[in-house]
Each structure stands twice: as structure tokens, then as C-alpha cells.
């Protein structure tokens, strides 16, 4: 039959040989032929490209070495991810990946024209559709640098980033490969809302709307800082507007008074002022999270510890008005005044803001000793024990009639008083008045002069004490 058949040996090689044919009459012919022996086929793919749920146009071709063409491809076990198919002639795996496809590891088979086969298990990893995980973007600051990177997960890397609607604030740009939004914010930039699109290597996309708020440059709005008091606590916060938090506070030039420091996170200047602290002028700097800064110069005046200089208080008169202030030096205003022990005479009260003791003395009031305390705005304190003596109502004790006088002869008579609170003020009234030539000294109560007429004169003398309490008495005086 001339048929060449059999099973090719595992170690067979290509051979060239001469074939001879002889007919029944003994006539022959010969021909040299070659039979090429190919190695067994093998699948050469080391791995297969990953797919993404929902991917349109997945394409991956299986490759083989050896065997005798044509080759035929098939799946001997397992399945492809949903939506994909295998071309038996070309070994191409193509299709649209199903939305719920999962990772699969089928076993592929290649069969050559001589029926020799090879198999290989390969995995097609199916990744979930990508998503943008950046929830929000921090604010930007006018004139400041900006550097924030968008983040994504799932899908099949590498990603490509783009802005599909809206725009970034002026001065900023998006890096398509890294998702980094960088640049220096233009001085005219405004807040912007835009849509970011992430595209994975298989063309599957995710979108998200994001906003970059553009804040004004920071500015320190605190006008000035109150003074400090030696050996007393101090607590004042420098305030800023604008910028993008968190802020960082510092002293960029000069120094704070001894004992004080600034909190880098809050701008609070706190501490206990040192005994040797002096007035200091310094510059406070605030830097926002985008490295935009503002500065302002301040002075903290250091005052001596507060001290009460009032050593004593004048007396008061029952029923009279009273108005005396306790005085303090040093310290840092405003002051707060209080009575820490004892009580004021009935009817009087202490003004907590001014240290003034005022009121109308009750008729039943008595002498009182009490302790006054002053506290300055920084907590420095001083105390002083004081007494207010309560005097009875004033009474003119000189009797009437007054000793007589002689016309044109010098006359002097001093009226006397008990009770009340000095100094006193004397006045007179009545018809007729004092004899001509005589006067009443308002400070001393002395009637003096040279009377110039003869008669018996009647007049009323009024005494007013320091608390405004008055008493009057009628007198007669005979001039002979």
C-alpha cells in the first residue's frame, strides 16, 4: 500500500530516505523523501492578563510551541469567567466580562494536526470594578502650594486619572498617572466642584464629585494683648481668620516675657510670669496647613504685683452718705474688689469693679473692721484690713445766747460741735443776719470781727459734716 504508519518514537528525529516502487513486471522507480519530526506541542503562556468586572473588549491569546499545524484549542476542565469565550482556531480569549464575573482557573488544551495534545492550567483574575476612595479634599489657600493625591481601589492597575466635568481652582493641575493634584493656588482662584474619573488598565471607570474650597490667606485679627502681672498666671489666645486649618503658631522674632510660651496648635500664650519678667515686643507667626503665613507684632507690658495703698478710711456719720474708694497700684486692670472677711457698716457696699465704698449709713450702723481684697485680671491678689468708724449725728454744743460784744471792739467766738464726721462746714441764715462787721468762718465755726452797730441779733447757724449730715441751731448775740 505504500502507507507509512506507526507511533512516532519519543526520541525520533527528522529523517531523509529513498522510497522505491516496483511494478509486477519488475520495473522500478525511486524518490528521496524527508519526514520532519516536530517536538510535542506545549502551551507557552506563563500567565494571563487580569480582567475587571464590566470590562468591554477583553482580549488575551494563548500561544503554543511545537506540534504540527494546524492547532486546535479547547478547555479540558474548568470554565472561563462569565462573558468570555475561547476561539478554537486561534486560541484567542475574548468578550465582555460579566458584572458579577469571578476569578477562574480553567485547564486549556492544545491539539496539533497529528492529535498530540498539551494542557496547562492558567488563571484569569477578575478584579471588582474600581472605586475612588478619596472621600473629600482639604481646602486650599490663596497664593499657597497645594499637594493632594487622589486614591482608588479595586479594578486593575495601572490607573489613569482625569477631570471629566468642572475645573480645578486656578493654578492647580491633575497628574493623569498618579492622581496628584498639585500647583500654587492663583490669587484670583475660587472654590471649585468637579468630577474626577478613574480609568483602570482595562478601561473600566469610576467617577466622583469633589470640591476644593479655596480659603483666603490667613490674617491675625487680635489687636493687642493685655499686660501681665509678675508671679501671676497669664492666658491669652492670639486669633487668626482665613487660611486652611490646622494652623501652626510660633514666635518668629523677639521673645515672650520670662515664664510664658505659645502653644503651637492653638496660639494660646500661657504660663506664670517670672519675677524678673520685663516688657517684651515680639512677632507672632501663624502658618496654615498649606504653608501660607501671616505675622503680627505684639507687646506684653509686665506690671508689678498688685498692692492696696489705702492705709485707712475716714469715718462715716449715721444717716449720712458715704463715698470713699480703696486704691491699688501695680497689677493689670481690670481689678475685681471684694470683702473677704468682716462686713461693711450697715447701708454701705463695695463696688466690685471700682473699689468704691458707697451708700447711706444706716441709723443702726456701728464701727466695722473688714478685709478688702483686690484681684487683677491675671489673678494677682492683695488684701488690706480697714476700719470705718461710725460717728453719731453732729450736734452744735455751744449754748445761746452767745457772749455779748461791744460796738467797734474786736469780737471772736468759736462754735463747738460733737458727733458727725469732720471736716465740717459752717453757714448762717436768718433775719436779721450777723451783726454788721462780723463774719462766720465756714471752716472753723468762728464768729469774728468788729461789730458796727448796737442791737440784739438773732440768727441760725447750720453745720454740715463731711458725709452731708446737717444740724442747725438758733443763736442770739447782743452788741452794746
Short mmCIF file of C-alpha atoms in Angstrom, two decimals:
data_model
loop_
_atom_site.label_atom_id
_atom_site.label_comp_id
_atom_site.label_asym_id
_atom_site.label_seq_id
_atom_site.Cartn_x
_atom_site.Cartn_y
_atom_site.Cartn_z
CA UNK A 1 0.00 0.00 0.00
CA UNK A 2 2.94 2.31 0.43
CA UNK A 3 1.35 3.58 3.73
CA UNK A 4 3.82 4.88 6.33
CA UNK A 5 2.19 4.31 9.73
CA UNK A 6 3.03 3.82 13.38
CA UNK A 7 3.61 5.81 16.55
CA UNK A 8 6.48 8.22 16.33
CA UNK A 9 9.07 7.36 18.95
CA UNK A 10 9.76 9.76 21.73
CA UNK A 11 13.33 10.19 20.60
CA UNK A 12 12.59 10.14 16.86
CA UNK A 13 14.25 12.74 14.67
CA UNK A 14 13.65 14.02 11.18
CA UNK A 15 14.82 11.57 8.52
CA UNK A 16 15.57 11.65 4.76
CA UNK A 17 15.17 8.33 2.92
CA UNK A 18 14.66 6.90 -0.58
CA UNK A 19 11.42 5.16 -1.43
CA UNK A 20 11.36 2.57 -4.24
CA UNK A 21 8.34 1.17 -6.05
CA UNK A 22 8.48 -1.98 -8.31
CA UNK A 23 5.59 -2.96 -10.58
CA UNK A 24 4.62 -6.54 -11.34
CA UNK A 25 6.90 -6.62 -14.42
CA UNK A 26 9.93 -5.68 -12.34
CA UNK A 27 10.12 -2.08 -13.49
CA UNK A 28 11.04 0.27 -10.55
CA UNK A 29 11.23 3.94 -9.63
CA UNK A 30 12.88 5.68 -6.63
CA UNK A 31 12.49 9.02 -4.84
CA UNK A 32 14.20 10.70 -1.96
CA UNK A 33 11.78 12.00 0.74
CA UNK A 34 12.12 13.70 4.09
CA UNK A 35 9.81 13.21 7.06
CA UNK A 36 10.18 16.10 9.53
CA UNK A 37 9.57 15.10 13.16
CA UNK A 38 8.30 18.04 15.31
CA UNK A 39 8.58 18.20 19.13
CA UNK A 40 5.39 17.71 21.08
CA UNK A 41 3.23 20.84 21.38
CA UNK A 42 3.33 22.89 24.64
CA UNK A 43 1.39 25.89 25.89
CA UNK A 44 3.87 28.75 26.43
CA UNK A 45 1.75 31.36 28.27
CA UNK A 46 3.17 31.89 31.73
CA UNK A 47 0.09 33.84 32.88
CA UNK A 48 -2.99 35.64 31.58
CA UNK A 49 -3.94 39.27 31.88
CA UNK A 50 -6.28 40.16 34.73
CA UNK A 51 -9.81 41.27 33.86
CA UNK A 52 -12.15 43.78 35.51
CA UNK A 53 -15.86 43.33 36.20
CA UNK A 54 -17.77 45.02 33.38
CA UNK A 55 -14.71 45.25 31.14
CA UNK A 56 -15.55 45.64 27.44
CA UNK A 57 -13.19 44.02 24.92
CA UNK A 58 -11.09 41.63 26.99
CA UNK A 59 -8.51 40.00 24.68
CA UNK A 60 -5.76 37.53 25.51
CA UNK A 61 -4.31 34.96 23.05
CA UNK A 62 -2.98 31.58 24.08
CA UNK A 63 0.34 30.58 22.46
CA UNK A 64 1.98 27.22 21.85
CA UNK A 65 5.35 25.88 20.76
CA UNK A 66 6.00 22.65 18.89
CA UNK A 67 3.39 20.36 17.41
CA UNK A 68 2.34 20.16 13.80
CA UNK A 69 0.00 22.83 12.50
CA UNK A 70 -2.83 23.50 12.43
CA UNK A 71 -3.54 23.58 16.16
CA UNK A 72 -6.91 23.29 17.88
CA UNK A 73 -7.68 24.92 21.26
CA UNK A 74 -10.15 23.83 23.90
CA UNK A 75 -10.86 23.85 27.65
CA UNK A 76 -10.42 20.44 29.16
CA UNK A 77 -11.64 21.35 32.65
CA UNK A 78 -13.00 24.38 34.48
CA UNK A 79 -14.61 27.41 32.86
CA UNK A 80 -13.74 30.89 31.73
CA UNK A 81 -15.02 33.94 33.68
CA UNK A 82 -18.58 34.88 32.73
CA UNK A 83 -18.76 36.65 29.37
CA UNK A 84 -15.51 35.31 27.89
CA UNK A 85 -15.03 32.69 25.14
CA UNK A 86 -12.14 30.75 23.57
CA UNK A 87 -11.55 30.72 19.77
CA UNK A 88 -10.67 27.08 18.94
CA UNK A 89 -8.62 28.01 15.88
CA UNK A 90 -6.66 30.98 17.18
CA UNK A 91 -6.54 30.44 20.94
CA UNK A 92 -7.89 33.98 21.47
CA UNK A 93 -9.84 34.56 24.70
CA UNK A 94 -12.21 37.48 24.11
CA UNK A 95 -15.52 39.01 25.23
CA UNK A 96 -17.12 41.42 27.71
CA UNK A 97 -16.51 40.48 31.35
CA UNK A 98 -19.78 39.94 33.22
CA UNK A 99 -20.62 42.34 36.00
CA UNK A 100 -20.56 39.53 38.53
CA UNK A 101 -17.72 37.52 36.99
CA UNK A 102 -15.26 35.83 39.31
CA UNK A 103 -11.68 34.64 39.08
CA UNK A 104 -11.37 31.28 37.26
CA UNK A 105 -8.55 28.77 36.64
CA UNK A 106 -9.51 26.61 33.65
CA UNK A 107 -7.23 23.96 32.10
CA UNK A 108 -6.52 24.74 28.44
CA UNK A 109 -5.71 22.05 25.84
CA UNK A 110 -3.96 22.44 22.50
CA UNK A 111 -4.14 19.58 19.94
CA UNK A 112 -1.96 19.52 16.84
CA UNK A 113 -2.96 18.05 13.47
CA UNK A 114 -1.45 14.73 14.48
CA UNK A 115 -3.64 14.54 17.60
CA UNK A 116 -0.82 15.23 20.04
CA UNK A 117 -2.03 17.36 22.98
CA UNK A 118 -0.71 19.60 25.74
CA UNK A 119 -2.59 21.09 28.71
CA UNK A 120 -1.96 23.91 31.14
CA UNK A 121 -3.98 25.42 33.98
CA UNK A 122 -3.99 29.25 33.83
CA UNK A 123 -5.79 31.78 35.99
CA UNK A 124 -7.73 34.79 34.81
CA UNK A 125 -8.03 37.06 37.83
CA UNK A 126 -11.24 39.10 37.78
CA UNK A 127 -10.98 42.28 39.83
CA UNK A 128 -14.01 44.15 41.10
CA UNK A 129 -14.80 47.41 39.32
CA UNK A 130 -12.59 50.29 40.51
CA UNK A 131 -13.76 52.86 43.01
CA UNK A 132 -12.42 56.25 44.12
CA UNK A 133 -11.77 56.07 47.85
CA UNK A 134 -10.90 59.73 48.45
CA UNK A 135 -13.88 60.99 50.49
CA UNK A 136 -13.03 64.68 50.38
CA UNK A 137 -10.16 67.02 49.59
CA UNK A 138 -8.73 69.51 52.09
CA UNK A 139 -9.09 73.19 51.40
CA UNK A 140 -6.54 75.28 49.56
CA UNK A 141 -5.23 78.73 50.47
CA UNK A 142 -4.84 81.66 48.10
CA UNK A 143 -1.19 82.02 46.95
CA UNK A 144 -0.25 78.78 48.74
CA UNK A 145 1.12 75.48 47.40
CA UNK A 146 -1.24 72.50 47.18
CA UNK A 147 -0.40 68.79 47.01
CA UNK A 148 -3.06 66.12 47.46
CA UNK A 149 -3.18 62.70 45.80
CA UNK A 150 -6.45 61.03 44.84
CA UNK A 151 -6.78 57.38 45.87
CA UNK A 152 -8.57 54.46 44.23
CA UNK A 153 -9.00 50.77 44.96
CA UNK A 154 -10.01 47.59 43.14
CA UNK A 155 -10.03 47.50 39.35
CA UNK A 156 -6.84 46.53 37.52
CA UNK A 157 -3.83 48.81 37.79
CA UNK A 158 -2.35 50.97 36.43
CA UNK A 159 -4.98 53.73 36.67
CA UNK A 160 -5.46 56.83 34.57
CA UNK A 161 -6.99 59.95 36.20
CA UNK A 162 -8.87 62.79 34.54
CA UNK A 163 -11.26 65.68 35.23
CA UNK A 164 -14.42 64.98 33.23
CA UNK A 165 -16.65 67.88 34.34
CA UNK A 166 -15.86 71.18 36.02
CA UNK A 167 -12.40 72.56 36.62
CA UNK A 168 -9.77 72.69 39.32
CA UNK A 169 -9.12 76.00 41.09
CA UNK A 170 -6.82 78.29 39.11
CA UNK A 171 -3.19 77.27 39.39
CA UNK A 172 -3.80 73.58 40.10
CA UNK A 173 -3.40 70.57 37.78
CA UNK A 174 -4.07 66.82 37.91
CA UNK A 175 -1.34 64.25 37.16
CA UNK A 176 -3.03 61.62 34.96
CA UNK A 177 -0.69 58.85 36.09
CA UNK A 178 -0.56 59.41 39.86
CA UNK A 179 -3.79 61.25 40.62
CA UNK A 180 -1.82 64.02 42.36
CA UNK A 181 -3.45 67.46 42.36
CA UNK A 182 -0.63 69.98 42.69
CA UNK A 183 0.31 73.57 41.99
CA UNK A 184 0.27 77.04 43.52
CA UNK A 185 -3.20 78.47 44.05
CA UNK A 186 -3.73 81.58 41.94
CA UNK A 187 -4.51 84.76 43.86
CA UNK A 188 -7.83 85.01 41.96
CA UNK A 189 -8.81 81.35 42.48
CA UNK A 190 -12.23 80.41 43.83
CA UNK A 191 -13.69 77.24 45.29
CA UNK A 192 -14.49 74.63 42.63
CA UNK A 193 -16.58 71.45 42.40
CA UNK A 194 -15.52 68.98 39.72
CA UNK A 195 -15.88 65.34 38.68
CA UNK A 196 -12.84 63.05 38.79
CA UNK A 197 -12.78 59.91 36.62
CA UNK A 198 -10.54 56.91 37.37
CA UNK A 199 -9.97 54.53 34.44
CA UNK A 200 -8.28 51.21 35.11
CA UNK A 201 -5.99 49.46 32.62
CA UNK A 202 -8.99 47.54 31.24
CA UNK A 203 -10.99 50.71 30.55
CA UNK A 204 -13.44 50.31 33.43
CA UNK A 205 -14.19 53.65 35.08
CA UNK A 206 -15.31 55.17 38.37
CA UNK A 207 -16.32 58.79 38.96
CA UNK A 208 -16.68 61.03 41.98
CA UNK A 209 -17.67 64.64 42.57
CA UNK A 210 -15.20 66.50 44.78
CA UNK A 211 -14.81 70.07 45.97
CA UNK A 212 -11.70 72.09 46.76
CA UNK A 213 -12.59 75.04 48.96
CA UNK A 214 -10.25 77.98 48.43
CA UNK A 215 -9.70 79.97 51.62
CA UNK A 216 -8.37 83.49 51.94
CA UNK A 217 -4.80 83.85 53.16
CA UNK A 218 -4.55 83.76 56.97
CA UNK A 219 -4.60 87.03 58.91
CA UNK A 220 -4.05 87.61 62.63
CA UNK A 221 -7.06 89.54 63.93
CA UNK A 222 -6.05 90.02 67.57
CA UNK A 223 -5.49 93.76 68.00
CA UNK A 224 -3.37 93.75 71.13
CA UNK A 225 -2.52 91.65 74.16
CA UNK A 226 -3.28 92.65 77.75
CA UNK A 227 -0.49 93.17 80.22
CA UNK A 228 0.84 90.50 82.52
CA UNK A 229 1.47 90.66 86.26
CA UNK A 230 4.65 89.38 87.87
CA UNK A 231 4.29 85.99 89.58
CA UNK A 232 0.74 85.62 88.21
CA UNK A 233 -0.72 83.26 85.60
CA UNK A 234 -1.26 84.55 82.06
CA UNK A 235 -3.62 83.10 79.46
CA UNK A 236 -4.39 84.89 76.19
CA UNK A 237 -5.04 83.37 72.76
CA UNK A 238 -3.96 85.03 69.52
CA UNK A 239 -6.72 84.61 66.91
CA UNK A 240 -6.50 84.33 63.12
CA UNK A 241 -9.04 84.25 60.28
CA UNK A 242 -8.67 82.76 56.81
CA UNK A 243 -6.17 80.10 55.91
CA UNK A 244 -6.74 76.35 55.94
CA UNK A 245 -6.61 74.61 59.31
CA UNK A 246 -4.81 73.22 61.17
CA UNK A 247 -2.61 76.23 61.89
CA UNK A 248 0.86 76.24 63.44
CA UNK A 249 1.78 79.16 65.73
CA UNK A 250 5.27 80.38 66.57
CA UNK A 251 7.31 83.40 67.67
CA UNK A 252 9.23 84.47 64.58
CA UNK A 253 11.21 87.30 66.21
CA UNK A 254 11.74 88.67 69.69
CA UNK A 255 10.85 86.73 72.83
CA UNK A 256 7.93 86.34 75.19
CA UNK A 257 8.23 87.63 78.77
CA UNK A 258 10.01 85.20 81.09
CA UNK A 259 7.74 82.32 82.08
CA UNK A 260 5.42 82.49 79.06
CA UNK A 261 5.22 80.26 75.98
CA UNK A 262 2.99 79.94 72.91
CA UNK A 263 1.02 76.80 72.11
CA UNK A 264 1.91 75.82 68.54
CA UNK A 265 -1.51 74.29 67.91
CA UNK A 266 -3.84 76.88 69.47
CA UNK A 267 -1.96 80.20 69.56
CA UNK A 268 -2.52 80.41 73.34
CA UNK A 269 0.16 82.34 75.24
CA UNK A 270 0.25 80.91 78.75
CA UNK A 271 2.41 80.45 81.79
CA UNK A 272 3.31 82.14 85.08
CA UNK A 273 5.06 85.48 84.64
CA UNK A 274 8.55 85.36 86.13
CA UNK A 275 9.60 87.62 88.98
CA UNK A 276 12.22 89.21 86.72
CA UNK A 277 10.00 89.45 83.63
CA UNK A 278 10.06 92.72 81.67
CA UNK A 279 8.03 94.29 78.88
CA UNK A 280 8.61 92.44 75.61
CA UNK A 281 7.81 93.17 71.96
CA UNK A 282 7.73 90.12 69.68
CA UNK A 283 6.30 88.88 66.37
CA UNK A 284 3.72 86.09 66.28
CA UNK A 285 3.56 83.95 63.13
CA UNK A 286 0.69 81.70 62.05
CA UNK A 287 1.24 79.19 59.24
CA UNK A 288 -1.70 77.28 57.80
CA UNK A 289 -1.62 73.68 56.57
CA UNK A 290 -0.80 74.92 53.04
CA UNK A 291 2.27 76.80 54.32
CA UNK A 292 0.75 80.26 53.85
CA UNK A 293 1.78 82.52 56.75
CA UNK A 294 0.82 85.80 58.44
CA UNK A 295 2.72 87.74 61.11
CA UNK A 296 1.92 90.48 63.62
CA UNK A 297 3.93 92.38 66.22
CA UNK A 298 2.65 92.49 69.82
CA UNK A 299 3.81 93.92 73.12
CA UNK A 300 3.07 92.45 76.54
CA UNK A 301 3.55 95.00 79.30
CA UNK A 302 4.62 93.45 82.61
CA UNK A 303 3.18 95.10 85.71
CA UNK A 304 4.33 94.77 89.31
CA UNK A 305 2.19 92.66 91.63
CA UNK A 306 -0.98 94.43 92.74
CA UNK A 307 -0.88 96.25 96.12
CA UNK A 308 -3.52 98.17 98.09
CA UNK A 309 -2.16 101.61 99.03
CA UNK A 310 -5.15 102.81 101.08
CA UNK A 311 -3.99 102.59 104.68
CA UNK A 312 -7.16 103.85 106.38
CA UNK A 313 -10.67 105.14 105.63
CA UNK A 314 -12.40 108.21 107.04
CA UNK A 315 -15.26 107.76 109.45
CA UNK A 316 -18.91 107.86 108.48
CA UNK A 317 -21.93 109.53 110.06
CA UNK A 318 -25.21 107.78 110.73
CA UNK A 319 -27.84 108.77 108.13
CA UNK A 320 -25.11 110.36 106.03
CA UNK A 321 -23.92 109.49 102.55
CA UNK A 322 -20.51 107.85 102.19
CA UNK A 323 -18.22 107.69 99.16
CA UNK A 324 -14.63 106.54 99.52
CA UNK A 325 -12.53 104.45 97.13
CA UNK A 326 -9.91 101.90 98.11
CA UNK A 327 -6.85 102.45 95.88
CA UNK A 328 -4.48 99.85 94.43
CA UNK A 329 -1.23 100.15 92.47
CA UNK A 330 0.53 97.69 90.21
CA UNK A 331 -1.33 94.75 88.75
CA UNK A 332 -3.10 94.61 85.40
CA UNK A 333 -6.55 96.10 85.08
CA UNK A 334 -9.41 95.46 85.26
CA UNK A 335 -9.46 94.78 89.01
CA UNK A 336 -12.07 92.83 90.99
CA UNK A 337 -12.73 94.01 94.54
CA UNK A 338 -14.36 92.07 97.37
CA UNK A 339 -14.74 91.83 101.15
CA UNK A 340 -13.08 88.60 102.24
CA UNK A 341 -13.70 88.88 105.98
CA UNK A 342 -15.81 91.05 108.23
CA UNK A 343 -18.62 93.29 106.96
CA UNK A 344 -19.13 96.91 105.99
CA UNK A 345 -21.23 99.15 108.19
CA UNK A 346 -24.95 98.68 107.53
CA UNK A 347 -26.05 100.62 104.48
CA UNK A 348 -22.67 100.60 102.72
CA UNK A 349 -21.48 98.38 99.85
CA UNK A 350 -18.30 97.81 97.87
CA UNK A 351 -18.28 98.28 94.07
CA UNK A 352 -16.57 95.16 92.72
CA UNK A 353 -15.29 96.99 89.67
CA UNK A 354 -14.01 100.26 91.14
CA UNK A 355 -13.25 99.59 94.80
CA UNK A 356 -15.61 102.43 95.84
CA UNK A 357 -17.40 102.05 99.18
CA UNK A 358 -20.66 103.96 98.92
CA UNK A 359 -24.15 104.19 100.38
CA UNK A 360 -26.21 105.85 103.10
CA UNK A 361 -25.16 104.88 106.62
CA UNK A 362 -27.96 103.15 108.46
CA UNK A 363 -29.05 104.75 111.75
CA UNK A 364 -28.18 101.47 113.50
CA UNK A 365 -24.72 101.15 111.90
CA UNK A 366 -21.70 100.53 114.14
CA UNK A 367 -17.92 100.57 113.73
CA UNK A 368 -16.76 97.72 111.48
CA UNK A 369 -13.33 96.23 110.71
CA UNK A 370 -13.13 94.23 107.50
CA UNK A 371 -10.64 92.92 104.93
CA UNK A 372 -10.70 94.22 101.37
CA UNK A 373 -9.18 92.10 98.60
CA UNK A 374 -8.29 93.16 95.06
CA UNK A 375 -7.62 90.65 92.28
CA UNK A 376 -6.19 91.84 88.97
CA UNK A 377 -7.10 90.36 85.59
CA UNK A 378 -4.17 87.94 85.84
CA UNK A 379 -5.08 86.65 89.31
CA UNK A 380 -2.57 88.70 91.32
CA UNK A 381 -4.12 89.47 94.74
CA UNK A 382 -3.61 91.88 97.63
CA UNK A 383 -5.54 92.36 100.88
CA UNK A 384 -5.83 95.16 103.44
CA UNK A 385 -7.60 95.32 106.80
CA UNK A 386 -9.56 98.57 107.18
CA UNK A 387 -11.92 100.10 109.72
CA UNK A 388 -14.78 102.54 109.25
CA UNK A 389 -15.68 104.35 112.47
CA UNK A 390 -19.37 105.28 112.68
CA UNK A 391 -19.99 108.70 114.26
CA UNK A 392 -23.20 109.87 115.92
CA UNK A 393 -25.25 112.66 114.39
CA UNK A 394 -23.49 116.02 114.69
CA UNK A 395 -24.70 118.45 117.39
CA UNK A 396 -23.78 122.11 117.91
CA UNK A 397 -22.90 122.21 121.61
CA UNK A 398 -22.34 125.97 122.04
CA UNK A 399 -25.23 127.48 124.05
CA UNK A 400 -27.26 130.59 123.23
CA UNK A 401 -27.11 133.48 123.82
CA UNK A 402 -23.54 133.96 122.76
CA UNK A 403 -21.29 136.13 124.91
CA UNK A 404 -22.09 139.79 124.19
CA UNK A 405 -19.88 142.15 122.28
CA UNK A 406 -19.20 145.90 122.17
CA UNK A 407 -19.63 148.15 119.17
CA UNK A 408 -16.35 148.74 117.35
CA UNK A 409 -14.49 146.37 119.67
CA UNK A 410 -12.92 143.18 118.25
CA UNK A 411 -15.09 140.10 118.86
CA UNK A 412 -14.30 136.35 118.49
CA UNK A 413 -16.31 133.34 119.49
CA UNK A 414 -15.80 129.80 118.15
CA UNK A 415 -18.79 127.48 117.95
CA UNK A 416 -18.22 123.88 119.02
CA UNK A 417 -19.65 120.56 117.82
CA UNK A 418 -19.87 116.93 118.90
CA UNK A 419 -20.59 113.92 116.74
CA UNK A 420 -20.52 113.93 112.96
CA UNK A 421 -17.51 113.39 110.75
CA UNK A 422 -15.05 116.20 110.02
CA UNK A 423 -14.19 118.30 108.27
CA UNK A 424 -17.23 120.48 108.96
CA UNK A 425 -18.75 123.35 107.03
CA UNK A 426 -20.47 126.22 108.85
CA UNK A 427 -23.04 128.65 107.48
CA UNK A 428 -25.66 131.05 108.89
CA UNK A 429 -29.09 132.34 107.94
CA UNK A 430 -31.87 134.43 109.42
CA UNK A 431 -33.23 137.96 109.63
CA UNK A 432 -31.57 140.00 110.85
CA UNK A 433 -28.23 138.35 109.98
CA UNK A 434 -24.99 138.58 111.88
CA UNK A 435 -24.27 141.99 113.29
CA UNK A 436 -22.60 144.23 110.75
CA UNK A 437 -18.81 143.85 110.79
CA UNK A 438 -18.91 140.20 111.96
CA UNK A 439 -18.37 137.09 109.77
CA UNK A 440 -18.69 133.33 110.28
CA UNK A 441 -15.65 131.29 109.19
CA UNK A 442 -17.14 128.36 107.22
CA UNK A 443 -14.24 126.07 108.07
CA UNK A 444 -13.71 126.78 111.78
CA UNK A 445 -17.11 127.99 113.02
CA UNK A 446 -15.52 131.16 114.43
CA UNK A 447 -17.62 134.36 114.56
CA UNK A 448 -15.22 137.30 114.49
CA UNK A 449 -14.76 140.91 113.51
CA UNK A 450 -15.70 144.39 114.86
CA UNK A 451 -19.45 144.88 115.26
CA UNK A 452 -20.56 148.28 113.93
CA UNK A 453 -24.00 148.60 115.43
CA UNK A 454 -25.75 148.13 118.74
CA UNK A 455 -28.64 145.66 118.99
CA UNK A 456 -29.56 142.12 119.87
CA UNK A 457 -29.25 139.98 116.79
CA UNK A 458 -30.89 136.58 116.19
CA UNK A 459 -29.61 134.18 113.51
CA UNK A 460 -29.42 130.46 112.73
CA UNK A 461 -26.13 128.58 112.28
CA UNK A 462 -26.09 125.38 110.17
CA UNK A 463 -23.36 122.75 110.45
CA UNK A 464 -22.75 120.21 107.60
CA UNK A 465 -20.32 117.36 108.22
CA UNK A 466 -18.17 115.51 105.67
CA UNK A 467 -20.95 112.99 104.99
CA UNK A 468 -23.51 115.68 104.27
CA UNK A 469 -25.35 115.34 107.59
CA UNK A 470 -26.62 118.73 108.85
CA UNK A 471 -27.75 120.26 112.11
CA UNK A 472 -28.90 123.81 112.87
CA UNK A 473 -29.17 125.96 115.99
CA UNK A 474 -30.60 129.45 116.64
CA UNK A 475 -28.37 131.96 118.43
CA UNK A 476 -28.75 135.49 119.76
CA UNK A 477 -25.93 137.99 120.22
CA UNK A 478 -26.19 141.35 121.99
CA UNK A 479 -23.91 144.13 120.88
CA UNK A 480 -23.83 147.05 123.37
#
